[in-house]
Coordinates of C-alpha atoms in Angstrom, one line a residue:
Chain A
M1 CA 5.7 22.6 -34.4
S2 CA 9.1 21.0 -33.9
L3 CA 9.4 17.3 -33.8
L4 CA 11.7 17.7 -30.8
A5 CA 9.9 20.3 -28.8
S6 CA 10.1 18.1 -25.6
E7 CA 13.7 17.0 -25.9
T8 CA 16.0 17.2 -23.0
D9 CA 18.9 18.5 -25.0
N10 CA 17.0 21.6 -26.3
A11 CA 18.7 23.5 -23.6
A12 CA 21.5 25.2 -25.6
V13 CA 24.8 26.1 -24.0
P14 CA 24.1 29.5 -22.5
R15 CA 25.0 32.2 -25.1
L16 CA 28.3 33.8 -24.1
A17 CA 28.2 37.4 -22.9
A18 CA 29.0 39.4 -25.9
G19 CA 30.0 42.5 -23.9
K20 CA 33.4 44.3 -24.1
P21 CA 36.2 43.4 -21.9
G22 CA 35.8 46.8 -20.2
L23 CA 37.5 48.1 -17.0
S24 CA 37.8 44.8 -15.1
I25 CA 39.7 44.5 -11.9
G26 CA 42.1 42.2 -13.7
W27 CA 42.8 45.0 -16.4
I28 CA 43.5 47.6 -13.7
A29 CA 45.7 45.1 -11.8
G30 CA 48.0 45.1 -14.8
F31 CA 49.0 48.6 -14.0
A32 CA 49.5 48.2 -10.2
L33 CA 53.0 46.9 -10.3
P34 CA 54.5 49.4 -12.7
V35 CA 52.7 52.3 -11.2
M36 CA 53.8 51.2 -7.7
V37 CA 57.4 50.7 -8.8
A38 CA 57.4 54.2 -10.6
A39 CA 55.8 55.9 -7.5
L40 CA 58.6 54.4 -5.2
W41 CA 61.3 55.5 -7.5
E42 CA 59.8 58.9 -7.8
G43 CA 59.5 59.1 -3.9
A44 CA 63.1 57.8 -3.5
V45 CA 64.6 60.5 -6.0
S46 CA 62.6 63.2 -4.4
A47 CA 63.8 62.3 -0.9
G48 CA 67.3 62.3 -2.0
L49 CA 67.8 58.6 -1.5
A50 CA 68.8 58.3 -5.1
N51 CA 70.2 60.8 -7.7
G52 CA 68.1 59.6 -10.7
R53 CA 70.9 60.4 -13.0
L54 CA 71.2 57.1 -14.8
L55 CA 67.5 56.2 -14.1
P56 CA 65.5 59.4 -14.1
P57 CA 62.3 59.5 -12.0
P58 CA 58.9 59.3 -13.9
S59 CA 58.3 63.0 -13.6
R60 CA 61.6 63.7 -15.5
I61 CA 60.8 61.3 -18.2
G62 CA 57.3 62.8 -18.4
A63 CA 58.6 66.2 -18.9
T64 CA 61.0 64.9 -21.6
L65 CA 58.2 63.3 -23.4
W66 CA 56.0 66.5 -23.2
E67 CA 58.8 68.6 -24.4
L68 CA 59.4 66.2 -27.2
A69 CA 55.7 66.2 -28.1
R70 CA 55.3 70.0 -27.7
S71 CA 58.2 70.5 -30.1
G72 CA 56.9 68.1 -32.6
E73 CA 60.0 66.1 -32.5
L74 CA 58.2 63.1 -31.0
A75 CA 55.6 63.1 -33.9
T76 CA 58.4 63.3 -36.4
H77 CA 60.3 60.4 -34.9
A78 CA 57.2 58.4 -34.4
A79 CA 55.8 58.9 -37.9
A80 CA 59.2 57.8 -39.4
T81 CA 59.2 54.7 -37.2
L82 CA 55.5 53.9 -38.0
W83 CA 56.0 54.3 -41.8
R84 CA 59.0 51.8 -41.8
V85 CA 57.2 49.3 -39.6
A86 CA 54.0 49.6 -41.8
A87 CA 56.1 49.2 -45.0
G88 CA 58.2 46.4 -43.7
F89 CA 55.2 44.7 -42.1
A90 CA 53.2 44.8 -45.4
L91 CA 55.9 43.4 -47.4
G92 CA 56.9 40.8 -45.0
A93 CA 53.4 39.7 -44.3
V94 CA 52.4 39.5 -47.9
V95 CA 55.6 37.4 -49.0
G96 CA 55.2 35.3 -45.7
T97 CA 51.6 34.6 -46.4
V98 CA 52.1 33.6 -50.0
L99 CA 55.1 31.4 -49.4
G100 CA 53.6 30.0 -46.2
A101 CA 50.5 29.1 -48.3
L102 CA 52.6 27.4 -50.9
S103 CA 54.6 25.5 -48.5
G104 CA 51.5 24.4 -46.5
A105 CA 49.5 23.4 -49.5
S106 CA 52.2 21.5 -51.4
E107 CA 54.4 18.8 -50.0
L108 CA 56.8 19.3 -52.9
L109 CA 57.1 23.0 -52.4
R110 CA 57.5 22.5 -48.5
R111 CA 60.5 20.2 -49.3
L112 CA 61.9 22.6 -51.7
M113 CA 61.7 25.8 -49.7
D114 CA 61.4 24.9 -46.0
P115 CA 64.9 23.8 -45.3
T116 CA 66.4 26.9 -46.8
L117 CA 64.0 29.2 -45.0
Q118 CA 64.4 27.5 -41.7
A119 CA 68.2 28.0 -42.2
L120 CA 67.8 31.6 -43.1
R121 CA 65.5 32.0 -39.9
A122 CA 68.4 31.1 -37.7
I123 CA 70.5 34.1 -38.8
P124 CA 70.4 36.9 -36.2
S125 CA 68.7 40.0 -37.5
I126 CA 71.7 42.1 -37.1
A127 CA 73.8 40.0 -39.5
W128 CA 71.6 41.1 -42.3
V129 CA 72.4 44.8 -41.7
P130 CA 75.8 45.1 -43.5
L131 CA 74.4 43.1 -46.6
F132 CA 71.2 45.1 -46.8
I133 CA 73.3 48.3 -46.6
L134 CA 75.5 47.1 -49.5
W135 CA 72.6 45.9 -51.5
L136 CA 70.0 48.6 -50.9
G137 CA 71.9 51.6 -49.6
I138 CA 71.8 53.4 -46.2
F139 CA 68.4 54.9 -46.7
E140 CA 64.8 53.6 -46.4
A141 CA 65.0 50.5 -48.5
S142 CA 67.5 48.6 -46.4
K143 CA 65.6 49.5 -43.2
V144 CA 62.2 48.3 -44.7
A145 CA 63.9 45.2 -45.9
L146 CA 65.3 44.3 -42.4
I147 CA 61.9 44.8 -40.8
A148 CA 60.3 42.8 -43.6
V149 CA 62.7 39.8 -42.9
G150 CA 61.6 40.1 -39.2
V151 CA 57.9 40.0 -40.0
F152 CA 58.2 37.3 -42.8
F153 CA 59.3 34.3 -40.6
P154 CA 56.5 34.1 -38.0
V155 CA 54.0 34.7 -40.7
Y156 CA 55.5 32.1 -43.1
L157 CA 55.7 29.6 -40.4
G158 CA 52.2 30.4 -39.0
V159 CA 50.5 30.1 -42.5
A160 CA 52.4 26.9 -43.4
A161 CA 51.7 25.3 -40.0
A162 CA 48.0 26.2 -40.0
L163 CA 47.6 24.8 -43.5
A164 CA 49.3 21.6 -42.7
G165 CA 47.3 21.3 -39.6
I166 CA 43.8 21.7 -41.0
D167 CA 41.6 19.1 -39.5
R168 CA 41.1 16.4 -42.2
K169 CA 37.6 15.9 -41.1
I170 CA 36.5 19.4 -42.0
I171 CA 38.0 19.1 -45.4
E172 CA 36.2 15.8 -45.9
V173 CA 32.9 17.7 -45.3
G174 CA 33.9 20.1 -48.1
R175 CA 34.6 17.0 -50.3
V176 CA 31.2 15.5 -49.5
F177 CA 29.7 18.7 -50.8
R178 CA 31.9 18.3 -53.9
L179 CA 33.7 21.7 -53.5
G180 CA 36.1 22.4 -56.2
R181 CA 39.7 23.6 -55.5
V182 CA 38.9 27.2 -55.5
A183 CA 35.7 26.9 -53.4
M184 CA 37.4 24.6 -51.0
I185 CA 40.1 27.3 -50.4
R186 CA 37.5 30.0 -50.2
R187 CA 35.1 28.4 -48.1
V188 CA 37.0 25.9 -45.9
T189 CA 40.7 26.4 -46.0
L190 CA 40.9 30.2 -45.5
P191 CA 38.5 30.4 -42.7
A192 CA 40.0 27.4 -41.1
I193 CA 43.5 29.1 -40.9
L194 CA 42.3 32.6 -40.4
P195 CA 43.0 32.5 -36.4
A196 CA 46.5 31.2 -36.9
W197 CA 47.1 33.7 -39.6
V198 CA 45.9 36.7 -37.4
T199 CA 48.1 35.3 -34.5
A200 CA 51.2 35.0 -37.0
L201 CA 50.5 38.6 -38.1
R202 CA 50.4 39.8 -34.5
T203 CA 53.7 38.0 -33.8
G204 CA 55.1 39.4 -37.0
L205 CA 54.2 43.0 -36.1
G206 CA 55.8 42.6 -32.7
L207 CA 58.9 41.5 -34.3
G208 CA 58.6 44.4 -36.8
F209 CA 58.8 46.7 -33.9
M210 CA 61.8 44.9 -32.7
F211 CA 63.6 44.9 -36.0
V212 CA 62.8 48.6 -36.5
V213 CA 65.2 49.5 -33.7
A214 CA 68.0 47.6 -35.4
A215 CA 67.1 49.2 -38.6
E216 CA 67.3 52.7 -37.1
F217 CA 70.5 52.0 -35.4
M218 CA 72.0 51.9 -39.0
G219 CA 72.5 55.4 -39.9
A220 CA 68.9 56.9 -39.5
S221 CA 68.4 60.6 -38.9
E222 CA 64.9 60.3 -37.7
G223 CA 62.9 57.6 -35.9
L224 CA 62.4 56.5 -32.4
G225 CA 65.4 54.2 -32.8
Y226 CA 67.5 57.2 -33.6
L227 CA 66.1 59.0 -30.5
L228 CA 67.5 56.1 -28.5
V229 CA 71.0 56.5 -30.1
D230 CA 70.7 60.2 -29.7
G231 CA 69.9 59.8 -26.1
Q232 CA 72.8 57.6 -25.5
Q233 CA 75.3 59.9 -27.3
L234 CA 74.0 63.0 -25.4
G235 CA 74.1 61.1 -22.1
R236 CA 70.3 61.7 -21.8
P237 CA 68.7 58.6 -20.2
D238 CA 65.4 60.5 -20.0
R239 CA 65.3 60.7 -23.9
I240 CA 66.1 57.0 -24.1
L241 CA 63.4 56.0 -21.8
A242 CA 61.0 58.6 -23.4
A243 CA 61.7 56.7 -26.7
I244 CA 61.3 53.3 -25.1
I245 CA 57.9 54.4 -23.7
A246 CA 56.9 55.8 -27.1
F247 CA 57.9 52.5 -28.7
A248 CA 55.7 50.5 -26.2
V249 CA 52.7 52.8 -26.8
L250 CA 53.0 52.6 -30.5
G251 CA 53.5 48.8 -30.5
K252 CA 50.5 48.3 -28.3
L253 CA 48.4 50.7 -30.3
A254 CA 49.4 48.9 -33.6
D255 CA 48.6 45.5 -32.2
G256 CA 45.3 46.9 -30.9
L257 CA 44.5 48.2 -34.3
L258 CA 45.4 44.8 -35.9
V259 CA 43.0 43.1 -33.3
F260 CA 40.4 45.7 -34.0
V261 CA 40.4 45.1 -37.7
T262 CA 40.5 41.3 -37.5
R263 CA 38.0 40.7 -34.6
P264 CA 34.9 40.7 -36.9
L265 CA 36.5 37.9 -38.8
L266 CA 37.1 35.9 -35.6
S267 CA 33.9 36.6 -33.8
W268 CA 33.1 32.9 -34.0
Q269 CA 35.9 32.0 -31.8
D270 CA 35.5 31.5 -28.1
V271 CA 38.9 33.3 -27.2
S272 CA 38.7 36.2 -29.6
R273 CA 36.0 37.8 -27.7
N274 CA 37.5 38.5 -24.4
R275 CA 41.2 37.6 -24.6
M276 CA 42.8 39.2 -27.5
Chain B
M1 CA 18.8 0.9 -55.4
L2 CA 22.3 0.8 -53.9
S3 CA 24.3 -2.1 -55.4
I4 CA 27.7 -3.1 -54.1
D5 CA 29.5 -5.8 -56.1
A6 CA 32.6 -7.6 -55.0
L7 CA 33.9 -4.5 -53.3
S8 CA 37.4 -4.9 -51.9
K9 CA 39.6 -2.3 -50.2
T10 CA 43.3 -3.1 -49.4
Y11 CA 45.2 -0.2 -47.7
A12 CA 48.7 0.8 -48.5
D13 CA 50.0 -1.0 -45.5
G14 CA 48.5 -4.3 -46.9
V15 CA 45.6 -4.4 -44.5
V16 CA 42.5 -5.9 -46.3
A17 CA 39.7 -3.9 -44.9
L18 CA 37.0 -5.3 -47.3
D19 CA 37.1 -8.6 -49.2
E20 CA 34.8 -9.0 -52.2
L21 CA 31.8 -7.6 -50.2
S22 CA 28.3 -7.6 -52.0
L23 CA 25.2 -6.0 -50.9
R24 CA 21.9 -4.6 -52.1
V25 CA 20.0 -1.9 -50.4
G26 CA 16.5 -1.2 -51.8
D27 CA 15.1 2.3 -52.4
G28 CA 13.8 3.7 -49.2
E29 CA 15.2 0.9 -47.1
I30 CA 17.1 1.5 -43.9
V31 CA 19.9 -0.9 -43.4
A32 CA 22.2 -1.0 -40.3
L33 CA 25.7 -2.5 -40.3
V34 CA 27.0 -3.8 -37.1
G35 CA 30.2 -5.6 -36.3
G36 CA 33.3 -5.6 -34.3
S37 CA 36.2 -3.3 -34.7
G38 CA 38.2 -3.8 -37.9
C39 CA 35.2 -5.4 -39.9
G40 CA 35.3 -2.5 -42.5
K41 CA 32.0 -0.8 -41.6
T42 CA 33.5 2.7 -41.7
T43 CA 35.6 1.8 -44.7
L44 CA 32.6 0.7 -46.6
L45 CA 30.7 3.9 -45.8
R46 CA 33.8 6.0 -46.9
L47 CA 33.9 4.1 -50.2
I48 CA 30.1 4.8 -50.7
A49 CA 30.6 8.3 -49.8
G50 CA 33.3 8.7 -52.4
L51 CA 35.8 9.7 -49.8
D52 CA 38.2 6.7 -50.6
R53 CA 38.7 4.6 -53.7
A54 CA 38.1 0.8 -53.7
S55 CA 40.8 -1.6 -54.7
A56 CA 38.3 -3.8 -56.7
G57 CA 34.6 -3.9 -57.3
Q58 CA 31.8 -1.5 -57.9
I59 CA 29.4 0.7 -56.1
R60 CA 26.2 1.8 -58.0
L61 CA 23.4 4.0 -57.0
D62 CA 20.6 3.3 -59.3
D63 CA 22.4 3.3 -62.6
Q64 CA 25.3 5.5 -61.6
T65 CA 28.6 4.2 -60.6
I66 CA 30.0 6.0 -57.6
N67 CA 33.6 7.0 -58.0
G68 CA 33.6 10.2 -55.8
P69 CA 31.5 12.4 -53.7
S70 CA 27.9 12.5 -55.2
A71 CA 25.1 15.0 -54.9
N72 CA 22.8 12.0 -54.5
V73 CA 24.7 10.8 -51.3
G74 CA 24.4 12.7 -48.0
V75 CA 26.8 11.9 -45.2
I76 CA 26.3 12.1 -41.4
F77 CA 29.6 11.5 -39.5
Q78 CA 30.2 10.4 -36.1
E79 CA 30.9 14.0 -35.1
P80 CA 28.7 16.9 -36.2
R81 CA 31.6 18.3 -38.1
L82 CA 30.0 21.8 -38.4
F83 CA 32.1 24.6 -39.6
P84 CA 32.9 26.7 -36.5
W85 CA 33.1 29.8 -38.4
L86 CA 29.6 29.6 -39.8
T87 CA 26.4 30.1 -38.1
I88 CA 24.1 27.2 -37.7
E89 CA 22.0 28.4 -40.6
D90 CA 25.0 28.9 -42.8
N91 CA 26.2 25.5 -42.0
V92 CA 22.8 23.9 -42.8
A93 CA 22.9 25.9 -46.0
F94 CA 26.4 24.8 -46.9
G95 CA 25.3 22.6 -49.8
L96 CA 22.8 25.0 -51.3
N97 CA 25.2 27.4 -52.8
Q98 CA 23.7 27.2 -56.2
L99 CA 20.3 28.5 -55.0
S100 CA 19.3 32.1 -54.5
A101 CA 19.5 33.6 -51.1
F102 CA 15.8 33.7 -50.9
E103 CA 15.4 30.0 -51.8
R104 CA 18.2 29.1 -49.4
E105 CA 16.6 31.0 -46.5
G106 CA 13.2 29.2 -47.0
L107 CA 14.8 25.9 -47.1
V108 CA 17.0 26.4 -44.1
A109 CA 14.3 27.9 -41.9
N110 CA 12.2 24.9 -42.7
A111 CA 15.0 22.4 -42.1
L112 CA 15.8 24.1 -38.8
T113 CA 12.2 23.8 -37.7
R114 CA 12.0 20.1 -38.7
V115 CA 15.1 19.4 -36.6
G116 CA 14.0 21.4 -33.6
L117 CA 16.4 24.2 -34.0
S118 CA 14.1 27.0 -34.8
G119 CA 15.4 30.2 -33.3
H120 CA 19.0 28.8 -33.2
G121 CA 20.0 29.6 -36.7
G122 CA 22.0 32.7 -35.9
R123 CA 24.0 30.8 -33.3
W124 CA 27.5 29.5 -33.5
P125 CA 28.0 25.8 -33.3
R126 CA 29.9 26.1 -30.0
E127 CA 26.8 27.6 -28.5
L128 CA 24.8 24.5 -29.0
S129 CA 24.9 21.2 -27.2
G130 CA 26.2 18.0 -28.8
G131 CA 22.8 16.8 -29.6
Q132 CA 21.7 20.1 -31.1
Q133 CA 25.0 20.2 -33.2
Q134 CA 24.2 16.7 -34.5
R135 CA 20.7 17.7 -35.3
A136 CA 22.1 20.7 -37.4
A137 CA 24.4 18.1 -39.2
I138 CA 21.3 15.9 -39.9
A139 CA 19.6 19.1 -41.4
R140 CA 22.7 19.8 -43.5
A141 CA 22.9 16.4 -44.9
L142 CA 19.1 16.1 -45.6
I143 CA 18.5 19.6 -47.0
T144 CA 19.9 18.7 -50.4
R145 CA 17.4 15.7 -50.5
P146 CA 20.0 13.0 -51.2
R147 CA 18.7 9.6 -52.5
L148 CA 21.1 7.9 -50.2
L149 CA 22.0 8.9 -46.6
I150 CA 24.9 7.1 -45.1
M151 CA 25.5 7.7 -41.3
D152 CA 28.7 6.5 -39.4
E153 CA 27.8 6.1 -35.8
P154 CA 26.1 9.4 -35.8
F155 CA 24.6 9.0 -32.3
S156 CA 27.4 7.3 -30.4
A157 CA 28.7 10.3 -28.6
L158 CA 25.3 11.3 -27.3
D159 CA 23.6 10.4 -24.0
P160 CA 20.8 7.8 -24.2
T161 CA 17.9 10.3 -23.9
T162 CA 19.2 12.5 -26.6
R163 CA 20.0 9.4 -28.8
A164 CA 16.4 8.2 -28.4
S165 CA 14.9 11.5 -29.4
L166 CA 17.2 11.7 -32.4
H167 CA 16.1 8.2 -33.5
R168 CA 12.4 9.3 -33.4
H169 CA 13.4 12.3 -35.2
L170 CA 15.4 10.7 -37.8
L171 CA 12.6 8.3 -38.6
S172 CA 10.1 11.1 -38.8
L173 CA 12.4 12.8 -41.3
W174 CA 13.0 9.6 -43.3
D175 CA 9.2 9.1 -43.4
E176 CA 8.8 12.3 -45.4
S177 CA 10.9 11.6 -48.4
R178 CA 12.0 8.0 -47.8
P179 CA 15.6 8.2 -48.6
T180 CA 17.6 5.1 -48.6
M181 CA 19.7 5.0 -45.4
L182 CA 22.8 3.0 -44.6
L183 CA 23.7 3.3 -40.9
V184 CA 26.9 2.1 -39.1
T185 CA 26.5 1.5 -35.4
H186 CA 27.9 -0.4 -32.4
D187 CA 24.5 -0.3 -30.7
V188 CA 22.4 -3.4 -31.5
E189 CA 19.3 -1.7 -29.9
E190 CA 19.8 1.3 -32.1
A191 CA 20.1 -0.9 -35.1
V192 CA 16.8 -2.8 -34.3
T193 CA 15.0 0.5 -33.6
L194 CA 15.9 2.2 -36.8
A195 CA 16.7 -0.5 -39.5
D196 CA 14.6 -2.6 -41.9
R197 CA 17.5 -4.9 -42.1
I198 CA 20.6 -5.5 -40.0
I199 CA 23.7 -6.7 -41.4
V200 CA 26.3 -8.3 -39.1
M201 CA 29.9 -8.0 -40.6
Q202 CA 32.9 -10.1 -39.7
P203 CA 36.3 -8.7 -39.3
N204 CA 39.7 -9.3 -40.9
P205 CA 38.9 -8.9 -43.7
G206 CA 35.5 -7.2 -43.5
R207 CA 32.6 -9.3 -45.0
V208 CA 29.0 -9.8 -44.5
F209 CA 28.4 -12.4 -41.9
E210 CA 24.8 -12.6 -41.4
T211 CA 21.7 -10.6 -42.3
F212 CA 18.6 -10.1 -40.2
P213 CA 15.4 -8.7 -41.7
N214 CA 13.6 -6.6 -39.1
L215 CA 9.9 -7.0 -39.5
L216 CA 8.8 -5.3 -36.1
A217 CA 6.3 -2.7 -36.5
R218 CA 7.2 1.0 -35.9
P219 CA 7.5 2.6 -33.4
R220 CA 9.5 -0.1 -31.9
V221 CA 9.3 -0.7 -28.2
R222 CA 12.6 -1.8 -26.7
L223 CA 10.8 -3.7 -24.0
G224 CA 8.8 -5.7 -26.4
S225 CA 9.5 -9.4 -26.9
G226 CA 10.1 -9.3 -30.5
F227 CA 12.6 -6.5 -30.0
E228 CA 14.4 -8.4 -27.3
T229 CA 14.6 -11.6 -29.3
L230 CA 15.9 -9.9 -32.4
S231 CA 18.6 -8.1 -30.4
R232 CA 19.7 -11.3 -28.8
Q233 CA 19.9 -13.0 -32.0
I234 CA 22.2 -10.1 -33.5
L235 CA 24.2 -10.1 -30.3
T236 CA 24.8 -13.8 -30.6
S237 CA 25.7 -13.5 -34.3
L238 CA 28.1 -10.8 -33.4
D239 CA 29.9 -13.1 -30.9
Q240 CA 30.0 -15.7 -33.5
S241 CA 31.4 -13.4 -36.1
L242 CA 34.3 -12.5 -33.8
K243 CA 35.5 -16.1 -33.4
P244 CA 38.4 -17.0 -35.5
G245 CA 37.8 -19.3 -38.4
M246 CA 34.1 -18.6 -38.6
P247 CA 32.9 -19.4 -42.3
K248 CA 32.2 -16.6 -44.8
A249 CA 28.9 -15.0 -44.8
A250 CA 25.6 -16.8 -44.9
P251 CA 23.4 -15.4 -47.7
A252 CA 21.3 -12.5 -47.0
G253 CA 17.9 -12.9 -45.5
T254 CA 18.7 -15.9 -43.4
A255 CA 17.5 -14.5 -40.1
D256 CA 15.0 -17.3 -39.6
A257 CA 17.8 -19.8 -39.5
A258 CA 19.8 -17.7 -37.0
W259 CA 21.4 -19.0 -33.7
W260 CA 18.3 -18.6 -31.6

């Protein structure tokens, strides 16, 4: 029998509900405003109060999306965009993680690298385009490189800051148990920075989707960015909006996939369960 | 035996935290260190734990000099310091990595039962109360059976009821294997409840000011006259230790010649 069977602090903090977020009212409420605005705009165009030429009604955008999907054009463009984002994300995330880890773990390396990287971070993404085209050509390599640059900085900063900010007290527990350098990294450091790393990856992925638009503006023949340019040149705002919606859906799905893959690693966190 | 000889610690900013402190703690003895802020109690524990390096002097546990963290020294901090990404049982098993999974499971199950956390092993630390988390920290420190257990105000953040139950619990665990214990506390009653000897330290720089053997029989009743008397003696000594210009420590074991 426990020595403390009668103790007053035996009552644990109630175990948190482990259920899925599900269709809560809050979740539905998020759709209320855009649906309402879309319905109002649809009604206004149908009633002849607006012509919908520059801002087509939802029904026309939907029809365009359906046509693009039916013809296979949407899949082709979406696949091209996804491939570029995936390649750029992988490259940027790996390099950002490695350099962020070096910078966060070593004061000397941080002093060496950080000022240069912070200066490079201030350069607008579009400024890299001519240089990357000169260096890497007009095809895929320059586009992937541009996306990787976008992904790199949040990942680098997130990892470096997380490492530098690990609670000293937690590290001391590892020291008390005489963990070696490798064991300390594996058993203490990596788990401690995991939440910040995932957040940095999510931020990097979001920026990857922003940078892919800039990348596909520079001479692409396919991709959702190309669809945007194509819509502009053809005077088809419905195609532009269809491409924007496709971007939003793909971005959300990619983020959701990242959250899904990393959720088991963060199940110990209070916030990961319901809020990510 | 824990032997501390002429131990000094001066920080980089020139602050002298400890000045030629010498101390002996016998095998299985429980010693409490009390004193005002800045008297070097926590510094002393950190040096014994091997988390900091002394500027001068020596710490020995039996015949081994302590220069860094040691398998023979367990530490319980003021906060539970559980790893939030590990379940309670994985936290408790943290120092048992060299054992097989089967051996670990058995030891952890037993340790959790001993600290009253049976059935809580699969929970995350955040799902436990502060007292339960501290019990898990005690189990984590004791599961490796250290010869010396050092505790830095381990119960200070807990409510009085939980603290009292943890006192009983700690003494019960101590009674099983009788490790040497060194406890830092601000709570004189806690010191009298737990310790065989109470050392009052004086600040700036930290030194031993006075030592009180505690001969009261266990379990110690706080309302008993002996308890009250010893507590008052220690409180008076604490007051004296904080007055500027007080002479350096009286030799150990001078409780009978104290202020009362």
